[in-house]
Amino acid sequence: VSELREWRPVVYRKCTDTLWLLIFFLFWAGLMFITGYAVMAGAAERLLLGYDSFGNICGRKNTPVKEAPLSGQDMTHKKYVFFLNSCGLEMQSLKISSLSLCVSSCPQEQLNSLEDLQSFARNNGSCLCVYSLNVSSYTLNPKAAELCPTLPVPPSKSFPLFNRCVPQNPECYSKYASVLISMVNEMDVFHRILSGILAGRDTVIGLSVLALAFSFTLMLAFRFIRTLLVHILIALVVFGLLFVSGVLWWLYYDYRNDPSTELETEKENVKFLLGYAIFSTIVTVVLLSLILVLRKRLQFTVQLFRIVGKIIGRIPFLIFQPLWTFLILIMFWVFWVAVLLSLGTAGTAQTTSGGQVEYRALSGISYMAWYHFIGLIWTSEFILACQQMIIAGAVVTCYFNRNKNSPPPHPVLSSLSVLFCYHLGTAVKGSFLITILRIPRIVLLYLYNILNQKENACAKCLCKCCFCWSWCQESCLRYFNQQAYTTTAINGTNFCTSARDAVFILAKNSAKLASVSCFGDFILFLGKVFVVCFTVFGGLMAFNYHREFQAWVVPLLLVGFFAYLMSHSFLSVFEVTADAMFLCFAIDMETNDGSAEKPYFMDQELLTFMSQSNKLTEGQKHRSMRAFWDNEDGTELQPMV
């Protein structure tokens, strides 16, 4: 850095990285176009509720389809799909040959004649013949044999997931099951995953609430942390890791040895469970090793969290900041999933012979899905970046205040207003860099899945190495992003200038800060592992009861991802506060010496802690600590070369 940099919170600011903010607005304009397209062309209910041969979705009101006279009917009370020839189903180009209807109930007993069909319709209010045929005409209409089910109609039972009337007759059930298995197996993975998400939506929501409760409780616990609490947390993490790994291996062997595993979704569950079990075992071994190595620094970590907790105590509203971030993330995720489901079912209704309706997928949907997926990553990272900038701005405002007993009024609101007025573009740019690094990881994961089928060991090993390298790059970038956000909060500079200045100041003080921050970050990471472990365990227990036809391992991965994001959102209060405090400390040490002319902004407890933890040189240890002023007058930070 060649020019002078005046390190202090500036009062008069200007907008930073406005071009990136404009790009983000244009990107969201594209998302809004995809949203409108998905809403107009999609129907997510078809995945879950099922539909008849005339374009009516069962269990809801429908709009008419052109040239389909039996479409547009009110099926609110008709929730089940019934096939007229359930004992003679055949698959033709991913379509079942038999006509299907929406009925209010499935026949529990065998119906042998048209009179039985008529009696069943009058007694149960469930018409098993084509809608155009009146109940009173079942025995009079000469075409009744074509418009009514093939006799005899076997007794059937409603299947909970796809809402189908499944015949209970052994011969019919065997034929029906084989056709249904073929239909599910030939569905593309995208639609099977969507169906699994829809079927397990209540469980996913419940597990997300559980992760929220875990995260908030853990954040409050860290606020009042003690040595015993750290030991309890470590014990719970060790127990959770071992228990979840054991359950995953047990489920994998249980699924693999199950002779009834025929569905492609069940086979995918087995593959995913093996991957989860291996990954969980590796993480368990690594974390247990780190806990064993770092166990002697627990008291030091407790002291660090006490200092961070003292800073948060001066800004109590920081504790509630993650709640707002979480609510915004939840609203965005609900919006994103709703659009994804609508996009996955986007298709045009086309009328065929006999007034039947077929839905044909539209071209370009896969490109829209990828664009939508990038929007998920970029927007989620942007929301988290905004939280980091708000916390960093509040910490900076309180740190560079001479009178520690009288903190500035409303530092969180002040930081929020500064962010929205001047620095949204900086948050956009930082989150975009994270997104750019994540996309190659996703592509590598896709390539790895392809290579998995070809059993190319060398290529798979290369993919794994590239995947790990990409993860390391992302972790480093996240750290420097946070320092750049803090520098922007101090100097009001753009992202690149702030990142450059932060790297410069951290490089000069790396020896002092590295050993301090790593232990606190490790304990916080254990907290995130605790939330993910127990949330995933709850998911394993819940999803294991609904194995059939459900790609439940993917929703479980989604739950784990959401649990990590929630825990990260809450515990990042301590992480961002500590990182901002360390950067402010480095700036303070660089520009001041504790003398009457250049007093420190930090308090004596922080300086003593840093001196003890890093074993500063004798000259630094004996610097004067007497010049800590309790009034707002004092020497401002001087320019740094």
XYZ file of C-alpha atoms in Angstrom:
641
model
C 0.000 0.000 0.000
C 1.768 3.103 -1.184
C -0.673 5.819 -0.273
C -1.661 6.987 3.182
C -4.677 5.342 4.706
C -6.541 7.100 7.501
C -7.995 4.309 9.619
C -11.035 5.659 11.401
C -14.804 5.529 10.932
C -15.624 8.257 8.424
C -18.686 10.455 8.776
C -19.065 11.564 5.172
C -19.290 8.578 2.853
C -19.996 7.842 -0.790
C -21.630 4.898 -2.524
C -19.295 1.970 -3.228
C -19.425 -0.646 -6.015
C -22.581 0.801 -7.573
C -21.979 -1.102 -10.833
C -22.240 -4.411 -8.985
C -25.469 -3.300 -7.346
C -26.884 -2.544 -10.820
C -25.791 -5.999 -12.045
C -27.539 -7.582 -9.059
C -30.755 -5.710 -9.867
C -30.571 -6.929 -13.476
C -29.963 -10.484 -12.269
C -33.047 -10.293 -10.062
C -35.043 -8.953 -13.003
C -34.185 -12.272 -14.697
C -35.322 -14.163 -11.601
C -38.608 -12.278 -11.649
C -39.095 -13.254 -15.303
C -38.498 -16.917 -14.434
C -40.898 -16.587 -11.491
C -43.649 -15.195 -13.693
C -43.021 -17.874 -16.299
C -43.101 -20.654 -13.678
C -46.310 -19.371 -12.114
C -48.035 -19.123 -15.485
C -46.813 -22.436 -16.940
C -46.286 -24.648 -13.870
C -48.535 -26.623 -11.539
C -46.634 -28.069 -8.593
C -49.761 -29.824 -7.310
C -49.521 -32.333 -10.154
C -46.420 -33.844 -8.542
C -48.128 -34.474 -5.242
C -51.888 -34.652 -5.795
C -52.027 -36.445 -9.126
C -54.366 -35.684 -12.031
C -56.847 -37.465 -14.251
C -56.821 -38.096 -18.000
C -58.766 -34.893 -18.678
C -56.327 -32.392 -17.133
C -58.042 -32.067 -13.730
C -55.784 -32.007 -10.663
C -57.343 -34.057 -7.877
C -58.171 -32.342 -4.610
C -58.594 -28.775 -5.958
C -60.599 -26.577 -8.323
C -59.419 -26.560 -11.944
C -59.539 -24.246 -14.926
C -60.868 -25.512 -18.269
C -58.477 -26.675 -20.996
C -59.320 -25.721 -24.563
C -61.050 -28.500 -26.550
C -61.281 -30.699 -23.431
C -64.966 -30.664 -22.373
C -64.398 -32.716 -19.192
C -61.647 -30.413 -17.870
C -62.072 -27.492 -15.463
C -64.059 -29.396 -12.840
C -64.140 -28.834 -9.084
C -62.249 -31.796 -7.593
C -61.946 -30.414 -4.055
C -63.561 -33.508 -2.528
C -62.137 -35.973 -5.065
C -58.578 -36.524 -3.821
C -57.667 -39.947 -5.221
C -56.647 -41.119 -8.699
C -58.532 -44.201 -9.881
C -57.593 -46.197 -13.028
C -60.449 -47.768 -14.987
C -58.333 -50.829 -15.836
C -56.157 -51.185 -12.751
C -55.521 -54.890 -13.432
C -54.310 -54.346 -17.007
C -52.081 -51.281 -16.837
C -49.404 -50.794 -19.486
C -46.674 -48.181 -19.935
C -46.459 -46.388 -23.274
C -43.894 -43.560 -23.604
C -43.897 -42.788 -19.851
C -47.711 -42.714 -19.844
C -50.147 -45.212 -18.399
C -52.527 -46.527 -21.059
C -55.611 -46.712 -18.849
C -58.000 -43.794 -18.310
C -57.754 -42.230 -14.871
C -60.356 -40.330 -12.843
C -60.461 -38.316 -9.634
C -62.670 -40.035 -7.049
C -63.638 -39.204 -3.481
C -62.981 -42.717 -2.149
C -61.553 -46.006 -3.366
C -63.765 -49.139 -3.480
C -63.066 -51.244 -0.396
C -64.881 -54.316 -1.758
C -64.918 -56.017 -5.133
C -67.552 -54.655 -7.563
C -68.759 -57.296 -10.016
C -71.426 -55.496 -12.077
C -72.675 -52.130 -13.263
C -75.338 -52.355 -10.560
C -72.584 -52.624 -7.947
C -70.887 -49.533 -9.438
C -74.173 -47.647 -9.323
C -74.844 -48.700 -5.732
C -71.292 -47.730 -4.690
C -71.674 -44.295 -6.299
C -74.991 -43.639 -4.536
C -73.853 -44.892 -1.132
C -70.360 -43.361 -1.071
C -70.726 -40.412 -3.438
C -67.756 -41.698 -5.443
C -68.411 -42.123 -9.170
C -66.082 -44.624 -10.804
C -67.282 -44.010 -14.391
C -66.327 -41.168 -16.748
C -67.696 -37.822 -15.559
C -70.019 -37.428 -18.569
C -71.998 -40.527 -17.570
C -74.745 -39.878 -15.045
C -75.084 -42.306 -12.143
C -78.642 -43.208 -13.111
C -77.433 -44.179 -16.622
C -74.839 -46.737 -15.481
C -77.164 -49.633 -16.277
C -79.016 -48.000 -19.176
C -76.361 -46.464 -21.406
C -75.134 -48.916 -24.093
C -71.636 -47.399 -23.904
C -71.384 -47.872 -20.149
C -68.939 -50.767 -20.581
C -66.478 -48.388 -22.312
C -67.013 -45.476 -19.922
C -66.884 -47.498 -16.686
C -64.066 -49.560 -15.137
C -63.243 -53.040 -16.362
C -65.241 -55.564 -14.369
C -64.767 -56.942 -11.871
C -63.300 -53.935 -10.026
C -60.857 -55.257 -7.392
C -60.918 -53.856 -3.851
C -58.372 -51.050 -3.522
C -56.773 -48.859 -0.909
C -55.547 -45.284 -1.205
C -51.763 -44.938 -1.289
C -50.681 -41.885 0.820
C -47.904 -40.418 -1.319
C -49.180 -40.428 -4.900
C -52.877 -40.522 -3.865
C -53.552 -43.542 -6.076
C -56.174 -46.244 -5.509
C -53.953 -49.335 -5.280
C -55.720 -52.693 -5.935
C -55.473 -55.222 -3.104
C -56.018 -58.302 -5.289
C -52.602 -60.098 -5.404
C -52.540 -60.503 -9.206
C -53.743 -56.946 -9.895
C -51.434 -55.525 -7.244
C -48.413 -57.229 -8.801
C -49.247 -55.790 -12.240
C -50.109 -52.364 -10.816
C -46.935 -52.187 -8.704
C -44.667 -53.170 -11.600
C -46.143 -50.435 -13.809
C -45.955 -47.843 -11.036
C -42.339 -48.809 -10.289
C -41.477 -48.460 -13.988
C -43.145 -45.030 -14.083
C -41.262 -43.762 -11.026
C -37.931 -45.195 -12.192
C -38.246 -43.592 -15.624
C -39.019 -40.161 -14.199
C -35.967 -37.926 -14.375
C -34.078 -37.266 -11.143
C -35.205 -33.622 -11.059
C -38.895 -34.583 -10.842
C -38.285 -37.396 -8.353
C -36.464 -34.977 -6.048
C -39.274 -32.434 -6.352
C -41.800 -35.134 -5.520
C -39.760 -36.141 -2.470
C -39.555 -32.537 -1.266
C -43.291 -32.066 -1.661
C -44.103 -35.351 0.075
C -41.841 -34.553 3.035
C -42.558 -30.841 3.220
C -44.023 -31.015 6.747
C -40.985 -32.899 8.019
C -38.583 -30.445 6.345
C -40.381 -27.478 7.921
C -40.416 -29.154 11.339
C -36.699 -29.956 11.177
C -35.924 -26.382 10.102
C -37.773 -25.083 13.174
C -35.789 -27.549 15.298
C -32.527 -26.217 13.830
C -33.702 -22.673 14.596
C -34.342 -23.586 18.247
C -30.937 -25.285 18.562
C -29.142 -22.306 16.990
C -30.840 -19.659 19.132
C -30.268 -21.648 22.336
C -26.610 -22.155 21.494
C -26.155 -18.442 20.732
C -27.567 -17.493 24.148
C -25.336 -20.107 25.759
C -22.229 -18.616 24.118
C -23.269 -15.189 25.427
C -22.874 -16.445 28.997
C -20.242 -19.076 28.336
C -18.323 -20.796 31.109
C -15.680 -23.528 31.169
C -18.228 -26.202 32.121
C -20.442 -25.214 29.185
C -17.561 -25.696 26.735
C -16.911 -29.189 28.110
C -20.627 -30.036 27.819
C -20.707 -28.754 24.237
C -17.666 -30.823 23.263
C -19.162 -33.919 24.907
C -22.446 -33.440 23.035
C -20.629 -32.911 19.717
C -18.558 -36.078 20.221
C -21.686 -38.050 21.144
C -23.625 -36.576 18.205
C -20.886 -37.352 15.674
C -20.464 -40.935 16.841
C -24.200 -41.541 17.099
C -25.091 -40.055 13.697
C -22.246 -41.964 12.007
C -23.431 -45.193 13.626
C -27.054 -44.613 12.595
C -26.023 -43.858 9.003
C -24.010 -47.076 8.727
C -26.857 -49.046 10.314
C -29.411 -47.596 7.871
C -27.084 -48.285 4.940
C -26.738 -51.996 5.827
C -30.462 -52.213 6.558
C -31.343 -50.757 3.138
C -28.692 -52.752 1.259
C -29.885 -56.062 2.708
C -33.573 -55.289 2.167
C -34.781 -57.684 -0.597
C -37.773 -55.453 -1.431
C -35.552 -52.617 -2.709
C -36.772 -52.273 -6.297
C -37.474 -48.596 -6.866
C -34.789 -46.388 -8.346
C -35.495 -43.889 -5.562
C -34.747 -46.549 -2.949
C -31.499 -47.463 -4.730
C -30.563 -43.781 -4.775
C -31.256 -43.659 -1.043
C -28.775 -46.515 -0.523
C -26.080 -44.711 -2.556
C -26.619 -41.431 -0.735
C -26.583 -43.175 2.648
C -23.220 -44.757 1.861
C -21.831 -41.350 0.881
C -23.266 -39.741 4.020
C -21.850 -42.495 6.230
C -18.344 -42.213 4.754
C -18.386 -38.397 4.950
C -19.708 -38.436 8.524
C -17.036 -40.943 9.592
C -14.227 -38.851 8.089
C -15.552 -35.671 9.743
C -15.849 -37.518 13.065
C -12.245 -38.741 12.952
C -10.873 -35.304 11.966
C -12.859 -33.391 14.603
C -12.037 -35.864 17.367
C -8.349 -35.494 16.501
C -8.574 -31.697 16.605
C -10.440 -31.780 19.919
C -7.709 -33.989 21.368
C -4.950 -31.652 20.160
C -6.626 -28.386 21.239
C -8.073 -29.534 24.561
C -5.460 -27.579 26.584
C -6.600 -24.217 25.170
C -10.172 -24.388 26.450
C -9.653 -21.879 29.262
C -8.147 -19.436 26.799
C -11.186 -19.852 24.531
C -13.553 -19.158 27.415
C -11.676 -15.922 28.170
C -11.941 -14.899 24.512
C -15.707 -15.422 24.482
C -16.047 -13.409 27.679
C -14.425 -10.426 25.985
C -16.590 -10.870 22.885
C -19.631 -11.236 25.138
C -18.689 -7.968 26.849
C -18.695 -6.196 23.477
C -22.060 -7.726 22.606
C -23.307 -6.635 26.029
C -22.636 -3.036 25.011
C -24.674 -3.636 21.828
C -27.478 -5.954 23.065
C -29.467 -5.701 19.832
C -26.717 -7.685 18.078
C -28.200 -10.835 19.641
C -31.478 -10.289 17.774
C -29.830 -9.444 14.452
C -29.719 -13.110 13.309
C -33.492 -13.410 13.875
C -34.167 -10.818 11.195
C -31.610 -12.435 8.918
C -33.206 -15.822 9.516
C -36.695 -14.548 8.744
C -35.484 -12.957 5.511
C -33.670 -16.166 4.546
C -36.753 -18.267 5.305
C -38.976 -16.027 3.176
C -36.474 -16.197 0.327
C -36.073 -19.975 0.597
C -39.861 -20.508 0.610
C -40.114 -18.290 -2.458
C -37.232 -20.143 -4.136
C -38.655 -23.624 -3.476
C -42.130 -22.562 -4.633
C -40.706 -21.238 -7.908
C -38.580 -24.378 -8.335
C -41.597 -26.639 -7.903
C -43.620 -24.593 -10.371
C -40.697 -24.553 -12.808
C -40.297 -28.330 -12.555
C -43.926 -28.852 -13.576
C -44.016 -26.228 -16.305
C -45.652 -27.702 -19.363
C -48.335 -27.022 -21.919
C -51.650 -28.866 -21.827
C -52.367 -30.456 -25.184
C -55.656 -32.147 -26.087
C -55.558 -35.587 -27.698
C -58.262 -37.791 -29.196
C -61.289 -38.337 -27.007
C -60.895 -35.030 -25.180
C -57.996 -36.280 -23.044
C -55.196 -33.948 -21.923
C -51.430 -34.472 -21.871
C -48.797 -32.181 -20.349
C -45.637 -31.775 -22.385
C -42.491 -30.264 -20.902
C -41.331 -26.943 -22.307
C -37.897 -26.401 -23.812
C -35.293 -24.366 -21.931
C -36.517 -25.382 -18.467
C -33.119 -26.825 -17.475
C -31.352 -23.526 -18.247
C -33.916 -21.645 -16.164
C -33.390 -24.123 -13.308
C -29.626 -23.482 -13.324
C -30.183 -19.720 -13.385
C -32.617 -20.136 -10.493
C -30.073 -22.239 -8.573
C -27.365 -19.581 -8.986
C -29.914 -17.099 -7.653
C -30.292 -19.257 -4.523
C -26.550 -19.210 -3.797
C -25.916 -15.551 -4.672
C -28.927 -14.131 -2.833
C -28.359 -16.281 0.279
C -24.724 -15.187 0.411
C -25.784 -11.561 -0.121
C -28.194 -11.715 2.832
C -25.474 -13.197 5.054
C -22.987 -10.570 3.815
C -25.408 -7.806 4.803
C -25.627 -9.275 8.294
C -21.839 -9.381 8.534
C -21.534 -5.742 7.466
C -24.194 -4.633 9.970
C -22.456 -6.438 12.851
C -18.999 -5.223 11.789
C -20.235 -1.644 11.487
C -21.766 -1.717 14.971
C -18.591 -3.217 16.507
C -16.372 -0.663 14.745
C -18.534 2.226 15.967
C -18.275 1.068 19.581
C -14.579 0.153 19.402
C -13.446 3.541 18.115
C -15.245 5.331 20.916
C -13.164 6.890 23.683
C -15.799 6.683 26.389
C -16.418 2.954 26.830
C -18.978 3.593 29.558
C -21.140 5.612 27.156
C -21.448 3.733 23.839
C -22.881 5.497 20.773
C -26.687 5.471 20.583
C -28.309 2.848 18.314
C -25.120 1.461 16.681
C -27.032 -1.357 14.924
C -29.545 0.994 13.314
C -26.736 3.356 12.371
C -24.787 0.514 10.740
C -27.942 -0.662 8.934
C -28.610 2.799 7.494
C -24.979 3.150 6.346
C -25.184 -0.250 4.620
C -28.392 0.496 2.726
C -27.377 4.029 1.791
C -23.785 3.420 0.707
C -22.417 -0.143 0.739
C -24.949 -2.600 -0.713
C -22.802 -2.885 -3.838
C -19.844 -4.029 -1.721
C -21.956 -6.808 -0.173
C -23.124 -7.817 -3.671
C -19.555 -8.058 -4.977
C -18.301 -10.088 -2.009
C -21.220 -12.530 -2.217
C -20.732 -12.861 -5.995
C -17.119 -13.978 -5.490
C -18.312 -16.720 -3.122
C -20.910 -17.777 -5.708
C -18.272 -17.932 -8.446
C -16.193 -20.310 -6.323
C -19.179 -22.499 -5.522
C -20.224 -23.091 -9.130
C -17.032 -25.061 -10.041
C -17.596 -27.201 -6.938
C -21.101 -28.043 -8.170
C -19.768 -28.872 -11.639
C -17.055 -31.063 -10.082
C -19.692 -32.855 -8.027
C -21.718 -33.475 -11.203
C -18.638 -34.826 -12.998
C -17.811 -37.013 -10.017
C -21.274 -38.601 -10.156
C -20.776 -39.328 -13.861
C -17.326 -40.825 -13.250
C -18.754 -42.892 -10.408
C -20.757 -44.865 -12.950
C -17.684 -45.466 -15.150
C -15.462 -46.532 -12.225
C -12.500 -44.422 -13.312
C -10.459 -44.323 -10.097
C -7.821 -41.855 -11.327
C -10.375 -39.327 -12.590
C -12.452 -39.642 -9.399
C -9.355 -39.008 -7.256
C -8.528 -35.926 -9.351
C -12.088 -34.632 -8.928
C -11.884 -35.094 -5.168
C -8.589 -33.180 -5.006
C -10.041 -30.324 -7.057
C -13.142 -30.330 -4.864
C -11.037 -30.030 -1.686
C -8.908 -27.283 -3.245
C -12.026 -25.357 -4.212
C -13.380 -25.687 -0.664
C -10.129 -24.343 0.800
C -10.254 -21.387 -1.582
C -13.823 -20.618 -0.581
C -12.955 -20.762 3.134
C -10.057 -18.340 2.671
C -12.181 -16.016 0.555
C -14.913 -15.960 3.207
C -12.382 -14.859 5.821
C -10.957 -12.073 3.663
C -14.465 -11.005 2.640
C -15.302 -10.478 6.293
C -12.170 -8.378 6.806
C -13.005 -6.362 3.682
C -16.524 -5.691 5.024
C -15.054 -4.466 8.336
C -12.590 -2.223 6.497
C -15.436 -0.802 4.407
C -17.317 -0.077 7.634
C -14.268 1.842 8.890
C -13.016 3.705 5.824
C -16.037 3.688 3.492
C -13.920 2.354 0.601
C -14.966 -0.070 -2.146
C -14.512 -3.821 -1.916
C -11.157 -4.145 -3.691
C -9.541 -1.229 -1.828
C -10.869 -2.508 1.491
C -9.625 -6.036 0.799
C -6.174 -4.716 -0.115
C -5.917 -2.583 3.041
C -7.197 -5.429 5.228
C -4.648 -7.884 3.806
C -1.877 -5.349 4.397
C -2.745 -4.715 8.035
C -3.381 -8.399 8.769
C -0.110 -9.461 7.140
C 1.810 -7.164 9.493
C 0.014 -8.614 12.521
C -0.584 -12.199 11.437
C 1.619 -13.667 14.165
C -0.382 -11.887 16.847
C -3.828 -12.700 15.510
C -3.562 -16.188 13.999
C -3.243 -18.107 17.261
C -5.984 -16.030 18.870
C -8.761 -16.365 16.288
C -8.369 -20.040 15.344
C -9.439 -21.428 18.714
C -12.567 -19.307 18.932
C -13.491 -20.212 15.346
C -12.981 -23.889 16.159
C -15.400 -23.794 19.115
C -17.954 -21.942 16.990
C -17.540 -24.568 14.277
C -18.213 -27.267 16.857
C -21.411 -25.408 17.721
C -22.486 -25.534 14.070
C -21.633 -29.244 13.936
C -23.781 -29.761 17.052
C -26.815 -28.141 15.383
C -26.356 -30.052 12.103
C -25.755 -33.420 13.819
C -28.866 -33.387 15.975
C -31.050 -31.924 13.216
C -29.890 -34.587 10.737
C -30.457 -37.269 13.374
C -34.047 -36.059 13.775
C -34.385 -36.133 9.977
C -33.059 -39.696 9.784
C -35.617 -40.868 12.287
C -38.471 -38.986 10.593
C -37.693 -39.857 6.948
C -36.889 -43.495 7.706
C -40.584 -44.110 8.342
C -41.460 -43.045 4.771
C -39.159 -45.052 2.542
C -41.413 -45.973 -0.344
C -41.268 -43.937 -3.550
C -39.528 -41.098 -1.762
C -36.090 -39.709 -2.595
C -35.879 -38.673 1.043
C -32.089 -38.520 1.223
C -32.071 -35.375 -0.932
C -34.586 -33.551 1.303
C -32.410 -34.675 4.228
C -29.403 -33.054 2.551
C -31.516 -29.916 2.121
C -32.370 -30.013 5.840
C -28.677 -30.348 6.737
C -27.835 -27.412 4.466
C -30.559 -25.251 6.024
C -29.470 -26.282 9.550
C -25.894 -25.249 8.822
C -27.009 -21.921 7.357
C -29.206 -21.229 10.379
C -26.466 -22.092 12.868
C -23.989 -20.048 10.849
C -26.395 -17.116 10.766
C -26.781 -17.120 14.570
C -23.256 -18.031 15.671
C -21.709 -15.668 13.141
C -22.585 -12.875 15.587
C -19.684 -14.057 17.750
C -17.487 -14.903 14.777
C -17.935 -11.540 13.046
C -17.643 -9.641 16.334
C -14.379 -11.405 17.165
C -12.930 -10.892 13.658
C -13.908 -7.215 13.638
C -12.431 -6.787 17.112
C -9.146 -8.396 16.024
C -8.889 -6.156 12.954
C -9.629 -3.072 15.045
C -7.008 -4.265 17.535
C -4.417 -4.637 14.763
C -5.199 -1.126 13.491
C -5.047 0.236 17.028
C -1.658 -1.375 17.682
C -0.334 -0.164 14.341
C -1.366 3.469 14.690
C -1.051 4.009 18.466
C 1.413 3.110 21.198
C -0.588 3.683 24.394
C 1.155 6.940 25.258
C -0.602 10.137 26.244
C -0.107 11.417 22.709
C -1.322 8.216 21.065
C -3.678 6.419 23.471
C -5.229 3.113 22.572
C -8.917 2.826 21.783
C -9.069 -0.683 23.324
C -9.663 -1.284 27.003
C -7.083 -2.776 29.346
C -8.745 -6.217 29.509
C -8.423 -6.746 25.750
C -4.787 -5.608 25.645
C -3.872 -7.820 28.606
C -5.606 -10.792 27.020
C -3.888 -10.319 23.665
C -0.503 -9.829 25.367
C -0.852 -13.011 27.396
C -2.209 -15.146 24.582
C 0.369 -14.128 22.019
C 3.328 -13.555 24.352
C 4.111 -10.185 22.939
C 7.635 -8.827 23.093
C 8.949 -7.197 26.240
C 8.657 -3.772 24.701
C 5.007 -4.346 23.917
C 4.352 -5.845 27.334
C 5.722 -2.794 29.158
C 3.989 -0.178 27.066
C 2.071 2.236 29.126
C -1.484 1.151 29.831
C -2.386 4.216 31.814
C -3.663 6.360 28.962
C -7.197 5.042 28.637
C -9.384 8.085 28.650
C -12.984 8.062 29.758
C -14.057 11.119 27.789
C -14.760 11.616 24.078
C -11.780 13.919 23.558
C -8.564 12.327 22.421
C -6.153 11.808 19.622
C -7.746 10.368 16.494
C -6.083 7.575 14.562
C -3.174 8.848 12.545
C -2.521 8.138 8.855
C -0.777 4.834 8.297
C 1.862 4.396 5.643
